[in-house]
Short mmCIF file of C-alpha atoms in Angstrom, two decimals:
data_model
loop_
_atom_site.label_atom_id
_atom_site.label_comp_id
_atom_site.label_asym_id
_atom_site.label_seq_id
_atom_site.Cartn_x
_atom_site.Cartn_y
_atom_site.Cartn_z
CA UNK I 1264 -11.95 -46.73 -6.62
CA UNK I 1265 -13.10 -44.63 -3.50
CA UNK I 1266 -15.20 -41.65 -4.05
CA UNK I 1267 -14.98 -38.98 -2.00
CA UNK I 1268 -17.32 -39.18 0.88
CA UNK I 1269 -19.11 -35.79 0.37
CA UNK I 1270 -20.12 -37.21 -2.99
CA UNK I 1271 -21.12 -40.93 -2.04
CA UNK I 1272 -23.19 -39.42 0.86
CA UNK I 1273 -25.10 -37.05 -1.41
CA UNK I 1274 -25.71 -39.51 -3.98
CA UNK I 1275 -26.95 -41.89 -1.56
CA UNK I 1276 -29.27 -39.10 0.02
CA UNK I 1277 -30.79 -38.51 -3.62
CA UNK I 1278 -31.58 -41.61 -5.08
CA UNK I 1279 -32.16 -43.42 -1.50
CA UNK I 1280 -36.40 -42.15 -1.94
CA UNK I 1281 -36.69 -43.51 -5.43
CA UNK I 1282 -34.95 -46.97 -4.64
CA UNK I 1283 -36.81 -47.17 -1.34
CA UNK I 1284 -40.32 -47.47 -4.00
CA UNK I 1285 -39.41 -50.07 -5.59
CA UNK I 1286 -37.79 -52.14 -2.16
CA UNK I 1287 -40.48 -51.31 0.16
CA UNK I 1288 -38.73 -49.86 3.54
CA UNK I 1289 -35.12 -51.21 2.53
CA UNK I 1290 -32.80 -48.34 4.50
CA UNK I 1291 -29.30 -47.78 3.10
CA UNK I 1292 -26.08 -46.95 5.03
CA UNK I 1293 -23.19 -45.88 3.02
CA UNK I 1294 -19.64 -46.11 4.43
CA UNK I 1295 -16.64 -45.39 2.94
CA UNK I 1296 -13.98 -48.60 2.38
CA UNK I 1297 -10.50 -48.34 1.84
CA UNK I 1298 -8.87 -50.17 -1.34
CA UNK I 1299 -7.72 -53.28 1.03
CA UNK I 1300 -10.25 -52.94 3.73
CA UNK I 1301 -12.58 -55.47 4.47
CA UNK I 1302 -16.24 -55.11 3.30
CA UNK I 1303 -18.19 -56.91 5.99
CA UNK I 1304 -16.35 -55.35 8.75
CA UNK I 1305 -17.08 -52.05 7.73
CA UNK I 1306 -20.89 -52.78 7.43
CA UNK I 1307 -21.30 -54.03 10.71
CA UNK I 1308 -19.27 -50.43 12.01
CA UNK I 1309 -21.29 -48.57 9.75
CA UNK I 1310 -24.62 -50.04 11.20
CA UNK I 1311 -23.31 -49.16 15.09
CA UNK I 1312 -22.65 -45.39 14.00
CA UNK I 1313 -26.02 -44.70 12.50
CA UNK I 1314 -26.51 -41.53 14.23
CA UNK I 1315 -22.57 -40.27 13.63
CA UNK I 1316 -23.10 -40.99 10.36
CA UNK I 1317 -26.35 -38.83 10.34
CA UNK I 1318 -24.53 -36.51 11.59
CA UNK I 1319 -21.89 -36.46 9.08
CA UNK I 1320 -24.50 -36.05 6.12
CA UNK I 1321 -26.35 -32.63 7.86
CA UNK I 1322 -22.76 -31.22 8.41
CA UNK I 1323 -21.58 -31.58 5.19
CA UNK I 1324 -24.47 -30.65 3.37
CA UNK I 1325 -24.41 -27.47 5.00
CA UNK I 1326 -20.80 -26.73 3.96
CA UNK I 1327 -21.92 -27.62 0.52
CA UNK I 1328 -24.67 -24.98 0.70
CA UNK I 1329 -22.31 -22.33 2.35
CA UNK I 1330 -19.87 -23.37 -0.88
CA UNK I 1331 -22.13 -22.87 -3.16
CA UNK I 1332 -24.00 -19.87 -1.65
CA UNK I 1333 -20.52 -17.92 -1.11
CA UNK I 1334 -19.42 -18.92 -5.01
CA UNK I 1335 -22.46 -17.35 -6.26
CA UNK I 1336 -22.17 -14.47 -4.10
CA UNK I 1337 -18.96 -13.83 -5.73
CA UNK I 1338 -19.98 -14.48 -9.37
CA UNK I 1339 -22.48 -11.71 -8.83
CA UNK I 1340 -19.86 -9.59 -7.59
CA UNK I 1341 -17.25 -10.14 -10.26
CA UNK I 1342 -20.78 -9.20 -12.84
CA UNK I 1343 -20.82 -6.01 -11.18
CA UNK I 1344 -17.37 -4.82 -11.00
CA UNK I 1345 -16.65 -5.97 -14.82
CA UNK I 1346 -19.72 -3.58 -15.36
CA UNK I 1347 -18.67 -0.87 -13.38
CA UNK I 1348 -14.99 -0.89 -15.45
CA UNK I 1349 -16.60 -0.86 -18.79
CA UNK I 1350 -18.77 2.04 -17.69
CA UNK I 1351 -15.43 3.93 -16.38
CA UNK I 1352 -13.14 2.72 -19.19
CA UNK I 1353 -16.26 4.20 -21.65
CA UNK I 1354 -15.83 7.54 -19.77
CA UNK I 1355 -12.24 8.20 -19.84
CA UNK I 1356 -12.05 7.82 -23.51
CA UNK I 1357 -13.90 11.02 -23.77
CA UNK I 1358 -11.56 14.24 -24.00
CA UNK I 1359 -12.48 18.04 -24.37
CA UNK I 1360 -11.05 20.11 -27.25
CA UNK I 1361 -7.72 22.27 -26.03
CA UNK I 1362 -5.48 21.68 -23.39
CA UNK I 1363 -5.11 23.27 -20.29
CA UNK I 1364 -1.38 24.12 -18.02
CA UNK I 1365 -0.46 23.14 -15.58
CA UNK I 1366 2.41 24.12 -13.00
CA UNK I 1367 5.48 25.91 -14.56
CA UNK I 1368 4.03 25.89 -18.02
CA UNK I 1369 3.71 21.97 -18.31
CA UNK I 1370 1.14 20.67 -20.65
CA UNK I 1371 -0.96 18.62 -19.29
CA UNK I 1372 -4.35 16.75 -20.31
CA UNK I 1373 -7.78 17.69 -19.05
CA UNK I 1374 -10.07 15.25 -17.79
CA UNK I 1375 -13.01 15.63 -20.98
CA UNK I 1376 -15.92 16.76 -21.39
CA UNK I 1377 -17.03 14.97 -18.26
CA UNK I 1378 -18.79 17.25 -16.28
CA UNK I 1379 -17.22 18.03 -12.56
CA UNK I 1380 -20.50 17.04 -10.86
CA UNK I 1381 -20.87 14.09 -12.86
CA UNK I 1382 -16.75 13.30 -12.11
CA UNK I 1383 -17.67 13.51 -8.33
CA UNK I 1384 -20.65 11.07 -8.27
CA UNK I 1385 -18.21 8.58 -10.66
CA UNK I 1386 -15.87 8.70 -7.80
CA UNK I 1387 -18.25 8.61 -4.95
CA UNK I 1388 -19.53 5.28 -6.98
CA UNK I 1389 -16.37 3.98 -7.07
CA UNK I 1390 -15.27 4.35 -3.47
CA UNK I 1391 -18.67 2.49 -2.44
CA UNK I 1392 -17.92 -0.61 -4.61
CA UNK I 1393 -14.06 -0.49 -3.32
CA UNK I 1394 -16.09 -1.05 0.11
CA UNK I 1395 -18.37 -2.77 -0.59
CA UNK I 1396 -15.67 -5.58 -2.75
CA UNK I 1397 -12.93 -5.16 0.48
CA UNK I 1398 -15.91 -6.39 2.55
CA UNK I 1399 -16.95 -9.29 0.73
CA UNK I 1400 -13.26 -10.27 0.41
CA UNK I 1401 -12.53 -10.10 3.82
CA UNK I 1402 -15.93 -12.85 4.53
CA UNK I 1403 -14.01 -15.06 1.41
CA UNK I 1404 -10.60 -14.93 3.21
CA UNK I 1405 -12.45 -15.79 6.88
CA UNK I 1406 -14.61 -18.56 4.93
CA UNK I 1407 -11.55 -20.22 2.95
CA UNK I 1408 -9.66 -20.31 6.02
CA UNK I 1409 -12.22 -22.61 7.47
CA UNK I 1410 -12.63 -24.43 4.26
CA UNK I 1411 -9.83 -25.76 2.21
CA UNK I 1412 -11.15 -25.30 -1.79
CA UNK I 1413 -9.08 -24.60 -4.52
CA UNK I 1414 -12.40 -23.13 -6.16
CA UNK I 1415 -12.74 -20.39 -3.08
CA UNK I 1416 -9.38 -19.51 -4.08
CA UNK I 1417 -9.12 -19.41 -7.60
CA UNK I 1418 -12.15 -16.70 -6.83
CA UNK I 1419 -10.33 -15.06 -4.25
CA UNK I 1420 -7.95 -14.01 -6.04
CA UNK I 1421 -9.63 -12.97 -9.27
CA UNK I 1422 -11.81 -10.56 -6.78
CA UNK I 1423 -8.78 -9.30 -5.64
CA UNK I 1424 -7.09 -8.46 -9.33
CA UNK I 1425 -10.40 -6.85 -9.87
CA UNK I 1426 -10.44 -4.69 -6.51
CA UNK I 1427 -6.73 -3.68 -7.97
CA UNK I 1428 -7.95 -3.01 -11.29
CA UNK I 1429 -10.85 -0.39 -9.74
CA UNK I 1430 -8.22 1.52 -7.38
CA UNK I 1431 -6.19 2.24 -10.45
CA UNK I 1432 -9.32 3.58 -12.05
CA UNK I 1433 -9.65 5.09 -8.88
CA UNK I 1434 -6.17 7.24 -8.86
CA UNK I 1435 -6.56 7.91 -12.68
CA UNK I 1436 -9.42 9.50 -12.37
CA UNK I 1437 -8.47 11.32 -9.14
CA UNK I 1438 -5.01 12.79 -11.16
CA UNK I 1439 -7.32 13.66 -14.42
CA UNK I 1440 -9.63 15.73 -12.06
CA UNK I 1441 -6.26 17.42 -10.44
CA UNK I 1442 -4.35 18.12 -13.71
CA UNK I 1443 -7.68 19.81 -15.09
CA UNK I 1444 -8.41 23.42 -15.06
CA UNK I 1445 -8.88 24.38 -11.35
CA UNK I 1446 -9.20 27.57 -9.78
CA UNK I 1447 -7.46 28.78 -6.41
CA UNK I 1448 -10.99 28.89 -5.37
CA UNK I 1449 -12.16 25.61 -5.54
CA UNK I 1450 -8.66 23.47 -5.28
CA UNK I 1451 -8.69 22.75 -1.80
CA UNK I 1452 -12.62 21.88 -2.33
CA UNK I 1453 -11.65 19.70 -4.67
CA UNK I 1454 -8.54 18.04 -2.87
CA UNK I 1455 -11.21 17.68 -0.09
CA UNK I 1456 -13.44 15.76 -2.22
CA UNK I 1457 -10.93 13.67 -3.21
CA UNK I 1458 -8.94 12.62 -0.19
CA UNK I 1459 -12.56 11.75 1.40
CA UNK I 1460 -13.72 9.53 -1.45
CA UNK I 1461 -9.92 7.46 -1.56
CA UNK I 1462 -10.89 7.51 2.88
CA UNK I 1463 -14.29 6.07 2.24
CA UNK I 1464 -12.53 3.02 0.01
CA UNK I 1465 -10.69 1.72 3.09
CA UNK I 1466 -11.05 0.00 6.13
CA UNK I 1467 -11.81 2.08 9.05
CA UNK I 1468 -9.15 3.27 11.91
CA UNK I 1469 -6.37 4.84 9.43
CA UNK I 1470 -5.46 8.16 8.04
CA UNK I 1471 -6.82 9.16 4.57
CA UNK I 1472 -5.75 6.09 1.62
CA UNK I 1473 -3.71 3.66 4.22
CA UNK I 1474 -3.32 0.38 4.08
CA UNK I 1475 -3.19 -1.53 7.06
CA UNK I 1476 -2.27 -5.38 7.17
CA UNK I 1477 -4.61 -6.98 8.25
CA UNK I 1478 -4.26 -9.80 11.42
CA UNK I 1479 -5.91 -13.08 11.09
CA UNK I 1480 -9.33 -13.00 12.64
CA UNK I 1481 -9.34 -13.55 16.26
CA UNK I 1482 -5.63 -12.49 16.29
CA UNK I 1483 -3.81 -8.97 17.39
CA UNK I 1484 -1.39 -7.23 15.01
CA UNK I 1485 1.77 -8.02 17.15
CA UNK I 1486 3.78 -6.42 14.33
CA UNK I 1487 6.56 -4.09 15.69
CA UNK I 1488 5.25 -0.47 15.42
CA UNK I 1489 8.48 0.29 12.86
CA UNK I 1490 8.13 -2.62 10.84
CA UNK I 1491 6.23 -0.72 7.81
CA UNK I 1492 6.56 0.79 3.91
CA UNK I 1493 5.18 3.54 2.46
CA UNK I 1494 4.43 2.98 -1.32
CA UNK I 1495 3.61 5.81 -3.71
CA UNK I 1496 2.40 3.95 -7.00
CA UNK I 1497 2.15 7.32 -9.16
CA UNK I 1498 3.75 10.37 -10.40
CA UNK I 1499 0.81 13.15 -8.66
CA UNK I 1500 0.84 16.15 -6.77
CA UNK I 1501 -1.09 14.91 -4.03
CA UNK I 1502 0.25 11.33 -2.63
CA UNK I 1503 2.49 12.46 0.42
CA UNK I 1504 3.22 11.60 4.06
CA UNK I 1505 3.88 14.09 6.88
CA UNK I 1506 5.53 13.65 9.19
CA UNK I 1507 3.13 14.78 12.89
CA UNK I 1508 6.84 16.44 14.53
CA UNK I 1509 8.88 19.63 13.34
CA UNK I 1510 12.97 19.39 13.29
CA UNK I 1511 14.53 21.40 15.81
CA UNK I 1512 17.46 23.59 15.22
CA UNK I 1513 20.63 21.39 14.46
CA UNK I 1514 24.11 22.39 13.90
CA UNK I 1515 24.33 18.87 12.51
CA UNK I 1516 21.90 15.64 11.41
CA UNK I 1517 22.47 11.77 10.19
CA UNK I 1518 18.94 11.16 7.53
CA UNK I 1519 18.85 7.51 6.95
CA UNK I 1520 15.93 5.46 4.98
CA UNK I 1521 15.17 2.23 2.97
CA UNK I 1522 14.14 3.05 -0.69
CA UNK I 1523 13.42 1.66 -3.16
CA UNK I 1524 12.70 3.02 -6.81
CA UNK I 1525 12.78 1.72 -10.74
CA UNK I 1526 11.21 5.57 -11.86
CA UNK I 1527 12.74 7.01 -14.79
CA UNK I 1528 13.43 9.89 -15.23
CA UNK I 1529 14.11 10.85 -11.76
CA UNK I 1530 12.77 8.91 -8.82
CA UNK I 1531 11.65 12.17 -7.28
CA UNK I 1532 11.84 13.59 -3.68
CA UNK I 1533 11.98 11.24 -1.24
CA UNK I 1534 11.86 14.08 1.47
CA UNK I 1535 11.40 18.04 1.56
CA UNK I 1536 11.54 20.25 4.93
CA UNK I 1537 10.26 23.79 4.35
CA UNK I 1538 10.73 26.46 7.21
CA UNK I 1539 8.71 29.93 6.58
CA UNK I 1540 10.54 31.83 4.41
CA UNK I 1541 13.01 28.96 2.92
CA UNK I 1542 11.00 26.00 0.93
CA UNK I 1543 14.01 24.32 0.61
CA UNK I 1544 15.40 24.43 4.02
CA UNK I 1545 16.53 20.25 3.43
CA UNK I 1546 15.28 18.36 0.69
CA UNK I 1547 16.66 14.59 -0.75
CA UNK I 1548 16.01 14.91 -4.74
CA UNK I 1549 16.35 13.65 -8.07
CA UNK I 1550 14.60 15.20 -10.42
CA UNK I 1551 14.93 14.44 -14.23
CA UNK I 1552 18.48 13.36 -15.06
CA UNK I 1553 20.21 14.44 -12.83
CA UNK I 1554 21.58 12.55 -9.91
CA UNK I 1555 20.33 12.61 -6.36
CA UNK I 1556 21.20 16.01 -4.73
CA UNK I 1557 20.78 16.98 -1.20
CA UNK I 1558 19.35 20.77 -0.65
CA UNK I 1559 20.51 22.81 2.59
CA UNK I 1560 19.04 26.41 2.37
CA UNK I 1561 18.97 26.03 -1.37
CA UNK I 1562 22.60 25.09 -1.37
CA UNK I 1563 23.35 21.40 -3.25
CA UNK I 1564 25.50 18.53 -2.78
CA UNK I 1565 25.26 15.58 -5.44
CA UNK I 1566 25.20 12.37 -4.15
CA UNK I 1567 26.95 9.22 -5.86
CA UNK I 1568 24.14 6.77 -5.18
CA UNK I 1569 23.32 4.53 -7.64
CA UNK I 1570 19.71 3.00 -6.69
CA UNK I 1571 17.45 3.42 -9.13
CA UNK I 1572 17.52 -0.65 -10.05
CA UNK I 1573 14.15 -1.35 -8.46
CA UNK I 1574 15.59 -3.02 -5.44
CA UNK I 1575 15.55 -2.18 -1.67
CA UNK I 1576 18.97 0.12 -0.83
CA UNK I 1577 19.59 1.92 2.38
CA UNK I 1578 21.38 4.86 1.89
CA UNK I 1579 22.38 7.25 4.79
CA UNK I 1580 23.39 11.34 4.63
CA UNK I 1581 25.45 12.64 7.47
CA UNK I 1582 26.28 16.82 7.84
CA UNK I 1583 28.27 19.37 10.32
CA UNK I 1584 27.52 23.07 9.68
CA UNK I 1585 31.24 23.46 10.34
CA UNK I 1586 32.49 23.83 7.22
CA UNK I 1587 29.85 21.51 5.77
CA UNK I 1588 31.17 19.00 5.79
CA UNK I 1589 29.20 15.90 4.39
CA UNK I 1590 29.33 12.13 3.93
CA UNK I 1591 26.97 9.57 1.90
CA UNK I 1592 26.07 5.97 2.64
CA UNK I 1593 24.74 3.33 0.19
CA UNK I 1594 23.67 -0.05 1.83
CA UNK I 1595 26.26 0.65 4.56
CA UNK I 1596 29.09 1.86 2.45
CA UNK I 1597 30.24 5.34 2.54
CA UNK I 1598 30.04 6.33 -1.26
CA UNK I 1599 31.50 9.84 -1.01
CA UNK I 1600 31.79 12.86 1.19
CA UNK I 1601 32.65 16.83 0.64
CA UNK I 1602 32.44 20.08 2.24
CA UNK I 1603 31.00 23.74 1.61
CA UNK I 1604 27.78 22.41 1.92
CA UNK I 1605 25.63 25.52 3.64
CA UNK I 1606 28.39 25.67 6.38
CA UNK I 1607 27.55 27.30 9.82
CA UNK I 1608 23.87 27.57 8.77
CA UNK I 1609 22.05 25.50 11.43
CA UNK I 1610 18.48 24.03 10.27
CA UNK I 1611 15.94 26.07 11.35
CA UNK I 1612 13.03 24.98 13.75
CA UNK I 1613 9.23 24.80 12.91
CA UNK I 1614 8.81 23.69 9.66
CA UNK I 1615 6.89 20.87 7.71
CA UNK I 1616 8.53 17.60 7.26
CA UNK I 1617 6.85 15.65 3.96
CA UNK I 1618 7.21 12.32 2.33
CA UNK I 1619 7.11 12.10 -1.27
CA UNK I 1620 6.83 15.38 -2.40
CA UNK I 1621 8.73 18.60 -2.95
CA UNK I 1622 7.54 21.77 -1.25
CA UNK I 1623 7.53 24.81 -3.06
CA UNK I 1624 5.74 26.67 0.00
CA UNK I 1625 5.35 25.86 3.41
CA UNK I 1626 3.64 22.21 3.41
CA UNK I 1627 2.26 22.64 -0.04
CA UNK I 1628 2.90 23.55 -3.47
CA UNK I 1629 3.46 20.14 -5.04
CA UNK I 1630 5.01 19.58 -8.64
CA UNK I 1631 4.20 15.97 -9.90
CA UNK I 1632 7.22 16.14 -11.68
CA UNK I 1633 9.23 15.92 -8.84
CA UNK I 1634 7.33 13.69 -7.18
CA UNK I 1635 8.49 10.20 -5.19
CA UNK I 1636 7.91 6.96 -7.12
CA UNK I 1637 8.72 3.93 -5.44
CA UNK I 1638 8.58 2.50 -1.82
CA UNK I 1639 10.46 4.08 1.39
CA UNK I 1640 10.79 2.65 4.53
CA UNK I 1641 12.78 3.43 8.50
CA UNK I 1642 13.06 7.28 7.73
CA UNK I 1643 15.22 8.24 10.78
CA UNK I 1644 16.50 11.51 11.78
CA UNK I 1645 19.38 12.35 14.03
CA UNK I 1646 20.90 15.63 15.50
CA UNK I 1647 24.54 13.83 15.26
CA UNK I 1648 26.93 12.42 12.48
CA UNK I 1649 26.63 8.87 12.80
CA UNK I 1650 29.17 6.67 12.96
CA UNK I 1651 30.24 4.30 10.28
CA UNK I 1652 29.43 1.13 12.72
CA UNK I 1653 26.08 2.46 13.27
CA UNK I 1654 25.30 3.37 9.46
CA UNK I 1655 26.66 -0.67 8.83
CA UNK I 1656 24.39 -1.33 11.66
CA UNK I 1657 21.02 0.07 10.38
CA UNK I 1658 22.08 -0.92 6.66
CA UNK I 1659 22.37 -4.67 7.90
CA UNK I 1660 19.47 -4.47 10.31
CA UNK I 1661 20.92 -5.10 13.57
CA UNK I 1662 18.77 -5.85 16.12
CA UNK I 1663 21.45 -3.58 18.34
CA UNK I 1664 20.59 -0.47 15.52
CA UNK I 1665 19.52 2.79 16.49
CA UNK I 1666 16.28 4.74 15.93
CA UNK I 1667 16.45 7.81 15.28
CA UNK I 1668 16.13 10.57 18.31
CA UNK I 1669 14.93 13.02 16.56
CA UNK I 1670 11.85 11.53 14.06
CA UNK I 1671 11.95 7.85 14.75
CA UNK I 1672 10.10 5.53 12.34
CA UNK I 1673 6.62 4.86 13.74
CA UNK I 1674 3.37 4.41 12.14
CA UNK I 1675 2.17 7.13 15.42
CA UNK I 1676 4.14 9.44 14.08
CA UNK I 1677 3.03 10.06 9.85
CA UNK I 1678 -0.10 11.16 8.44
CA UNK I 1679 -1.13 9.75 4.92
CA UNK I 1680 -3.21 11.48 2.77
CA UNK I 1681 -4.19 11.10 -1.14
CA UNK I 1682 -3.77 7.29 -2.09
CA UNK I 1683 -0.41 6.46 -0.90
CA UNK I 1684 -0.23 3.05 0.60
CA UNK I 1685 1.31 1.36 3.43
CA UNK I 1686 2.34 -2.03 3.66
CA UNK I 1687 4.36 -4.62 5.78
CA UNK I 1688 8.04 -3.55 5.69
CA UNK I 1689 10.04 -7.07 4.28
CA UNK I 1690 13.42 -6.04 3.42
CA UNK I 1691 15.23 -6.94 6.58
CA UNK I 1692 13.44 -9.83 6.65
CA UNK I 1693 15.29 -11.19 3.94
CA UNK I 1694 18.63 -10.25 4.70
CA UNK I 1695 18.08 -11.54 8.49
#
């Protein structure tokens, strides 16, 4: 049987010194045969490539080292992180007598009797090992891209289950320290603390806790600019988007997105837009049991979407302040309509568009419990009723769809802040 050739020329590197004592200066070539090759001719090719074969040995011994120096390196950083868990997972047991509440009388538990300095250092700790792990994960992927091992893998993608494992701890600890007893003082010190410790865990060039996928090395991102998800993995008060532009005044809109949600009860807000004076100028929400409404100047319309499945949907809402008239889309499919929905109330100008979160005052004021769980994708805003050919357009993803011309879908144009993730959008991909 033919051994591998790393092997037969390592073997033949170790013992050739103590067989060369007992046979004087005997010098030994080894070549690899194949099963039905001939013998003789490949010793009298081996003995004309001397120096190739030299050659051969010094280059793969060095990938062996590199191997086995990168597999170590990793070992020692799985040690560490394993450590690092047991010392958080020994800290969040703790809890401090009493409970405090939160937001519109909600119970809600306190973090312990972990003290708020010691909380911050935790996190500060835990942001430098996210680095620190992303970094040495980035070196495996470039390294096992040159090298084909099943080994470099398998470690891969333990280190990455771990990194996972640590940004959970991460968040938990991050909504433990906002549900606990904070004054208006402090808050926004806190937030502050917060947002810049999640910002420290990620790779530079992006907003506070983004995630952005990553080109090859030696390659540009040639990814469209729209092609994108947002993903908000928990149930806080402080994972939102915002969107950088205000809506202008509009005697009529078309607000279409990709969502996708398995949250019970409720998958949240998707979107708010506050205006001074009016918080709920027009918000998308569903928020306990109840189905998805759409708020204009506090007036409601329910919607008869049914998407909370866990798959992608695109669902479309179209309005005219005359007589308010209003229709609703689901995956291109108009689903129901009505009127006496705010009629001849335009939307007002200069307010705060957000992602994920319900605005009880002007950009602010979050409720967890009406927060966005799930993943949303090609928010678009128009100051027009679409038609039902362009609705079956986006919902399809033609490559002849629309963008929207008042917010169009563009990483350029949303801010992340507290954790929320982005990611490669996919869902057209599959239907196309």
């Amino acid at each position: 049987r033919l051994l591998p050739l790393p092997l037969v020329l390592l073997l033949g590197s170790a013992l050739g010194p103590a067989l060369g004592q007992g046979l004087g200066q005997t010098r030994f070539i080894c070549t690899s045969v194949p099963l039905d090759g001939d013998v003789c001719a490949a010793s009298a090719l081996g003995t004309g490539s001397a120096e190739e074969l030299k050659g051969t040995v010094l280059q793969l011994r060095e990938t062996v080292l590199q191997q086995k120096e990168t597999i170590m390196n990793q070992k020692e950083t799985i040690r560490e992180l394993t450590a690092k868990l047991g010392r958080c997972e020994s800290q969040s047991v703790l809890e401090l007598p009493g409970e405090g509440k939160g937001r519109k009388g909600f119970s809600k538990n306190t973090m312990g009797d972990l003290s708020r300095p010691a909380a911050a250092e935790t996190l500060s700790q835990l942001g430098q090992t996210l680095q620190s792990l992303k970094t040495r994960l980035e070196n495996l992927e470039q390294f096992s891209r040159m090298n084909s091992s099943s080994q470099t893998n398998n470690l891969k993608d333990i280190l990455q289950n771990k990194i996972d494992d640590l940004e959970k701890q991460v968040l938990s600890r991050v909504n433990s320290l906002e549900e606990g007893k904070l004054s208006p003082r402090n808050e926004s010190e806190e937030r502050g603390k917060i947002e810049s410790t999640l910002t420290s865990a990620e790779p530079k060039g992006g907003p506070a806790g983004a995630h952005r996928p990553r080109a090859p090395t030696g390659q540009k991102d040639n990814r469209p600019p729209d092609r994108f998800q947002l993903t908000f993995p928990l149930r806080t008060n402080y994972m939102y988007a915002k969107v950088k532009k205000s809506l202008p005044e509009m005697y009529a809109f078309s607000i279409c997105m990709w969502i996708k949600s398995s949250a019970s009860p409720g998958m949240g807000t998707p979107f708010s837009y506050a205006v001074p004076g009016q918080a709920n100028e027009l918000v998308l929400i569903e928020w306990g049991n109840n189905p998805m409404e759409i708020l204009i100047n506090d007036k409601v319309a329910k919607l008869p979407f049914a998407i909370n499945d866990g798959k992608w949907h695109h669902i479309c809402v179209t309005w005219t302040t005359r007589d308010g008239m209003w229709e609703a889309y689901q995956d291109g499919t108009q689903t129901g309509n009505g009127e006496n929905l705010a009629p001849y109330h335009p939307i007002k100008p200069q307010g705060v568009l957000v992602l994920g979160q319900e605005q009880d005052t002007l950009g602010g004021g979050f409720d967890a419990t009406q927060a966005f769980v799930g993943e949303l994708a090609h928010f678009n805003v128009w100051d027009r009723k679409l038609s039902p050919g362009e609705v079956y357009g986006l919902a399809t993803c033609s490559s002849k769809a629309l963008a929207g011309n008042v917010i169009a879908w563009a990483e350029t144009n949303i801010d992340i802040y507290g954790g929320a993730t982005k990611w490669t959008f996919e869902a057209c991909r599959q239907l196309n």
